[in-house]
């Protein structure tokens, strides 16, 4: 089963990083966030990726093209011959698809349709969000409901601390990072049928607007509720939050040998 990653946006709200690199290449613990996302899929056995390129896409191509060389022990002789020993590689197959700098998210999905089989199910997510979602449960939920599309619904952490106050203005309770109980939001981890791409009408429309609305109107969108960890990386503050979790060895998305057997 293939995994489509949207990796072509400008990432303007993270301009401190994205002026020199595409957002999916921003590093968490020395590893690009897109590789963190791919590692999570691979531990569930999903190793085929289609990465939709746009802004600074050549940076992503160069990273994966040189991945084995950069992560291996290399011997260079005076003749210029290069030999790699103790090779480090990953069992992935990656299609790096040029989908255009100006193409919107829905248009990027439409442009990679030729890499999918008719009626094929595939995962789709963004190249800038991390989660500890159980992908097997997500896919089983999708198959059970027999809809063209399934999104992952999450309740994110509130940005500011929550207070409970007494009538006379005293603070009775303070919660630093409460779960946002106002409602579920789109967490960005999708399972789609190839037929869902029929709901994309134009290359310049966002997936979250026209296509999702049309799927809802046709009762073809289901929601898988995820109560675990989920965090996008839209701002420098959020990037630093993810780095802090990783550096403290407290990253819920960090893969382990035990989890890879799931």
GROMACS .gro file of N, CA, C and O in nm, residues 6 10 46 48 57 72 75 99 127-129 170 228 237 254 262:
model
   64
    6UNK      N    1   0.256   1.502   0.092
    6UNK     CA    2   0.252   1.635   0.032
    6UNK      C    3   0.369   1.716   0.086
    6UNK      O    4   0.374   1.747   0.204
   10UNK      N    5   0.519   2.620   0.062
   10UNK     CA    6   0.622   2.720   0.095
   10UNK      C    7   0.660   2.718   0.243
   10UNK      O    8   0.772   2.753   0.278
   46UNK      N    9   0.463  -0.024   0.564
   46UNK     CA   10   0.431   0.055   0.444
   46UNK      C   11   0.557   0.125   0.396
   46UNK      O   12   0.599   0.226   0.453
   48UNK      N   13   0.636   0.196   0.046
   48UNK     CA   14   0.632   0.263  -0.085
   48UNK      C   15   0.577   0.404  -0.070
   48UNK      O   16   0.465   0.423  -0.022
   57UNK      N   17   1.210   2.150  -0.430
   57UNK     CA   18   1.201   2.004  -0.439
   57UNK      C   19   1.334   1.937  -0.464
   57UNK      O   20   1.354   1.821  -0.423
   72UNK      N   21   2.689   0.599   0.527
   72UNK     CA   22   2.776   0.482   0.524
   72UNK      C   23   2.920   0.524   0.555
   72UNK      O   24   2.956   0.641   0.548
   75UNK      N   25   3.531   0.490   0.182
   75UNK     CA   26   3.675   0.490   0.157
   75UNK      C   27   3.699   0.558   0.021
   75UNK      O   28   3.641   0.516  -0.080
   99UNK      N   29   0.538   1.812  -0.886
   99UNK     CA   30   0.397   1.851  -0.900
   99UNK      C   31   0.378   2.002  -0.912
   99UNK      O   32   0.265   2.050  -0.913
  127UNK      N   33   0.374   1.665   0.486
  127UNK     CA   34   0.513   1.644   0.523
  127UNK      C   35   0.559   1.726   0.640
  127UNK      O   36   0.679   1.757   0.652
  128UNK      N   37   0.467   1.761   0.731
  128UNK     CA   38   0.506   1.849   0.842
  128UNK      C   39   0.431   1.821   0.971
  128UNK      O   40   0.421   1.909   1.056
  129UNK      N   41   0.381   1.699   0.990
  129UNK     CA   42   0.307   1.667   1.112
  129UNK      C   43   0.342   1.529   1.163
  129UNK      O   44   0.362   1.436   1.085
  170UNK      N   45  -0.993   3.408   4.242
  170UNK     CA   46  -0.875   3.328   4.277
  170UNK      C   47  -0.860   3.212   4.178
  170UNK      O   48  -0.958   3.157   4.129
  228UNK      N   49  -0.439   0.992   2.081
  228UNK     CA   50  -0.299   0.996   2.121
  228UNK      C   51  -0.228   1.123   2.078
  228UNK      O   52  -0.289   1.228   2.056
  237UNK      N   53   0.786   2.786   1.719
  237UNK     CA   54   0.753   2.737   1.853
  237UNK      C   55   0.721   2.588   1.849
  237UNK      O   56   0.767   2.511   1.935
  254UNK      N   57   0.872   0.820   1.802
  254UNK     CA   58   1.000   0.752   1.783
  254UNK      C   59   0.977   0.603   1.766
  254UNK      O   60   0.911   0.540   1.847
  262UNK      N   61   0.442  -0.468   1.522
  262UNK     CA   62   0.297  -0.456   1.531
  262UNK      C   63   0.232  -0.498   1.401
  262UNK      O   64   0.275  -0.457   1.295
   0.00000   0.00000   0.00000
